[in-house]
Coordinates of C-alpha atoms in Angstrom, one line a residue:
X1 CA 187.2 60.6 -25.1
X2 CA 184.5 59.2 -22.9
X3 CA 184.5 57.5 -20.5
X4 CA 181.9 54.9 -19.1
X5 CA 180.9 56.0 -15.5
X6 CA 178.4 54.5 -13.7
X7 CA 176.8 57.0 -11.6
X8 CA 174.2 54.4 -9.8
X9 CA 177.1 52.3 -7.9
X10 CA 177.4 52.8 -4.2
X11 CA 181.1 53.4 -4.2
X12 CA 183.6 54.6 -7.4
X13 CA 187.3 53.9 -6.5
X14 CA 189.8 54.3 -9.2
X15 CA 193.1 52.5 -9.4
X16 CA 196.1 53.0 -11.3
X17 CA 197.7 50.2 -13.7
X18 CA 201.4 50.8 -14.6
X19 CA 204.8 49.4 -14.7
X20 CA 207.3 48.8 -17.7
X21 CA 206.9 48.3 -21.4
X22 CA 204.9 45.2 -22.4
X23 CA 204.8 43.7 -18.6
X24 CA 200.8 43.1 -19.3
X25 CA 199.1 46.4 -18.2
X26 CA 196.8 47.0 -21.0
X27 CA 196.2 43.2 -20.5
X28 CA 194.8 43.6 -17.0
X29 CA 192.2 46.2 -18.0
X30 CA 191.3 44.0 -21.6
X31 CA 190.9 41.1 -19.3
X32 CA 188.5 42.3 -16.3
X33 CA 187.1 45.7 -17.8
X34 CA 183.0 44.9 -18.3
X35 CA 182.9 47.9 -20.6
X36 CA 184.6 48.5 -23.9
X37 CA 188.0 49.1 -23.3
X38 CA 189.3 52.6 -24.0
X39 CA 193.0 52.9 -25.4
X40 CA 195.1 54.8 -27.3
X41 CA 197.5 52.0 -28.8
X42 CA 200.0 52.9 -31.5
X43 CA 201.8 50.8 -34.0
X44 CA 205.3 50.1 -32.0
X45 CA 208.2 50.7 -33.9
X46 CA 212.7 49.9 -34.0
X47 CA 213.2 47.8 -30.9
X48 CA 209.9 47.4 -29.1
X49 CA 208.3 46.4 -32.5
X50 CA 210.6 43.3 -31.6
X51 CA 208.3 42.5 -28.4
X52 CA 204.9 43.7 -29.3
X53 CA 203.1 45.0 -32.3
X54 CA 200.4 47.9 -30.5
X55 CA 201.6 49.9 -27.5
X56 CA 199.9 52.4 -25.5
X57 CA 200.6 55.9 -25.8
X58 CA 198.2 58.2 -23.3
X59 CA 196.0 55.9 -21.6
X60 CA 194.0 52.8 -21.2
X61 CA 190.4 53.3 -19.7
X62 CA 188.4 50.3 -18.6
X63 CA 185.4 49.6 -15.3
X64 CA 184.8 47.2 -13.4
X65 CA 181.4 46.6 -11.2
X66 CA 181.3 44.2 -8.2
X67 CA 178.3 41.4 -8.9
X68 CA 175.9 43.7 -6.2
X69 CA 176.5 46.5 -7.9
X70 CA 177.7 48.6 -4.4
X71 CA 181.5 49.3 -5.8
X72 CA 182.4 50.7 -9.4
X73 CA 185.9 50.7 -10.2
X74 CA 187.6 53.0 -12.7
X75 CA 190.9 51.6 -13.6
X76 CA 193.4 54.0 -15.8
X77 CA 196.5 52.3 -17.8
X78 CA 199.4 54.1 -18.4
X79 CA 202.3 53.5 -20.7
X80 CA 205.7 51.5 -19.5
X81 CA 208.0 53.7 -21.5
X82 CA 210.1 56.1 -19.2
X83 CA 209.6 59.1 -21.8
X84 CA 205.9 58.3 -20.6
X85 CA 206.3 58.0 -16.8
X86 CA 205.1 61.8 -16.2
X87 CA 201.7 60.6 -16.9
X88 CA 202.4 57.8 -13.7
X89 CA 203.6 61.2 -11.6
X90 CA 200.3 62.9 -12.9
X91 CA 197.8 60.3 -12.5
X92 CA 198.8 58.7 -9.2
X93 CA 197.9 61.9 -6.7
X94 CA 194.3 61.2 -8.1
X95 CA 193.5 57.5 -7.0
X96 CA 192.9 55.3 -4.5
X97 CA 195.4 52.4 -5.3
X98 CA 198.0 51.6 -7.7
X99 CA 198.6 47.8 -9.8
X100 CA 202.1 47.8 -10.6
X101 CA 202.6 45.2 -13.4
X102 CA 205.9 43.2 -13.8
X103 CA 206.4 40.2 -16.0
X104 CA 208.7 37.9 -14.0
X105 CA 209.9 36.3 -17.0
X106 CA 211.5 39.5 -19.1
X107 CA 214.0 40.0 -16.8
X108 CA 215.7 42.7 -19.4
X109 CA 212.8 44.7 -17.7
X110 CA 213.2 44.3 -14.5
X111 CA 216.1 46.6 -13.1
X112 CA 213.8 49.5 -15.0
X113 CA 211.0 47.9 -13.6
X114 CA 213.0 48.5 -10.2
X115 CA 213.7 52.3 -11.6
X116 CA 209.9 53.1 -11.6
X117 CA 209.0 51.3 -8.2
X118 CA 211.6 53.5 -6.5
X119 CA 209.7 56.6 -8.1
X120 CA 206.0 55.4 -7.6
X121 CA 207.1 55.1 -4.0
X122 CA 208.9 57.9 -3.5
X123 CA 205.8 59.8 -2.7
X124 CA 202.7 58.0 -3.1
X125 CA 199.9 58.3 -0.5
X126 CA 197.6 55.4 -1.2
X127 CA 198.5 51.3 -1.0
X128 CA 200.4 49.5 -3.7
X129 CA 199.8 46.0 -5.3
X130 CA 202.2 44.2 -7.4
X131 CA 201.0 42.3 -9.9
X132 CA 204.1 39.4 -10.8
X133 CA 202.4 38.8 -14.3
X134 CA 203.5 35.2 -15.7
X135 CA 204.3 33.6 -12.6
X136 CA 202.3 30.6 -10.6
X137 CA 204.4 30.9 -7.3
X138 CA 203.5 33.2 -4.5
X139 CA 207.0 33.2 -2.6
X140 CA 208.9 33.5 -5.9
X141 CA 206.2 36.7 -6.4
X142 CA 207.0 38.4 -2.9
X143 CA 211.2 37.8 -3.5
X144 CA 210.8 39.5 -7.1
X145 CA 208.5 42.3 -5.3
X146 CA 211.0 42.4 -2.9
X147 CA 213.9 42.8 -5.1
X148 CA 211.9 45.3 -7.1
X149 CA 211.8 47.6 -4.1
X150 CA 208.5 46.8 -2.7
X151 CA 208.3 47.4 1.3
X152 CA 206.7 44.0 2.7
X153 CA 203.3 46.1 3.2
X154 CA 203.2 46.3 -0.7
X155 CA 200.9 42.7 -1.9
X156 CA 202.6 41.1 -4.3
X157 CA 200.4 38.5 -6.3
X158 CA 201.4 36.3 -8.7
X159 CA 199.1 36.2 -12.0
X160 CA 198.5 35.2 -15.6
X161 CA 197.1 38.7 -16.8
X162 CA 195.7 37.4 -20.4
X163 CA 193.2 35.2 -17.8
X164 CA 190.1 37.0 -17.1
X165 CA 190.0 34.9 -13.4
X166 CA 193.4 36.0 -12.6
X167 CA 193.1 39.7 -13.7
X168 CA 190.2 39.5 -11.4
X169 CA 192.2 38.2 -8.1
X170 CA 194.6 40.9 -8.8
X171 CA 191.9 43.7 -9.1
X172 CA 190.0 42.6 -6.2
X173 CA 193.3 42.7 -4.0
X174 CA 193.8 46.4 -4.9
X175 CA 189.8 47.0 -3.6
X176 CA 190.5 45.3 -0.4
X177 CA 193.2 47.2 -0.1
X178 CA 192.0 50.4 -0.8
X179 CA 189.0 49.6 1.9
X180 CA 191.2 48.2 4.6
X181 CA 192.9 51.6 4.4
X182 CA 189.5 53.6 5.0
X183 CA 189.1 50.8 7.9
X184 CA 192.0 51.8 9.5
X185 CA 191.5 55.4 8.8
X186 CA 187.8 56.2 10.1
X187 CA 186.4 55.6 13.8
X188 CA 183.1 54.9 13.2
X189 CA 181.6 51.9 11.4
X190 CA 181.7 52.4 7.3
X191 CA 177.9 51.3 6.6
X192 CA 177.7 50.6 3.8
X193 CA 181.4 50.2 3.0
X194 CA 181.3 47.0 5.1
X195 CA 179.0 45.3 3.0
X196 CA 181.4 46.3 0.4
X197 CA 184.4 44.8 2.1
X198 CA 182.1 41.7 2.7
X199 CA 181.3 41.5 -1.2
X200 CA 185.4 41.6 -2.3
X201 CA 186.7 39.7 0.1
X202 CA 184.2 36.7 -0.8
X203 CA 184.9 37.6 -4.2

């Protein structure tokens, strides 16, 4: 498998999409990625073939490049299943942020959806951003966060993931906070890394 690196961008962060079967992950990256999407989708089968026809099975692979060009972002799907979340264990030592995707409106989901939270956040080092696919409401976005065992540091943003605009919102609030961590973490100025901050945050 390839994958599409562009070596000529300023800055390459990668962030980690996961969450629970069929919340909208592999959605996310469809929607934003600016490269061919790499997947490995399977034909579903018993029970899930009840809620979606394709699910992924390794990994989804798709980029993103802000419109300057200073920040490339790599963005890795992984499966919802929990006989798959040892790829989440593996994958998230390795990146700079995590999207966890929820759909607030299969609520069947949601206490394993709770299950997985609890683990991601166990140990991980880098900041979070919960993306409350199918919701419009941003206080009905933070209580289901909330709920979910998100700490209040944790952004929770509501979004329609099969929108390109809205899979864009949620990207860019991982980047911003991915760089208001370095912010926070370095002394001196981050030239150029503040025109980068500049770039998403207008973005």
């Amino acid at each position: 498998m390839t994958l599409d690196v562009d070596a000529r961008a300023a800055h390459v962060f990668k962030l980690l999409v996961t969450g629970p079967f069929a919340a909208g992950k592999t959605s996310l990256i469809q929607a934003i990625s600016q490269t061919a999407v790499v997947d490995t989708d399977v034909e579903t089968s018993g029970n899930e073939a009840e809620v979606k026809a394709h699910t992924t099975v390794a990994m989804d692979f798709g980029t993103y490049t802000l419109d300057e060009g200073d920040a490339r972002l790599l963005m890795f799907g992984t499966p919802g299943q929990r006989r798959f979340w040892y790829m989440t264990d593996i994958m998230k030592g390795d990146v700079d942020a995590v999207i966890f995707v929820v759909d607030a409106e299969a609520e069947h989901t949601h206490a394993e959806a709770g299950a997985a939270m609890r683990s991601l956040l166990s140990d991980v080092r880098v900041p979070v951003v919960v993306a409350v696919n199918r919701c419009d409401d941003l206080a009905a976005a933070k209580l289901l966060a909330r709920r979910l065992g998100a700490l209040s540091s944790e952004a929770a943003v509501p979004c329609q993931l099969i929108h390109p605009v809205s899979a864009r919102e949620v990207t860019i609030e991982a980047l911003v906070a991915v760089l208001d961590r370095m912010e926070r973490r370095t002394v001196a100025p981050l030239d150029p890394l503040d025109r980068v901050v500049a770039l998403a945050r207008a973005a």
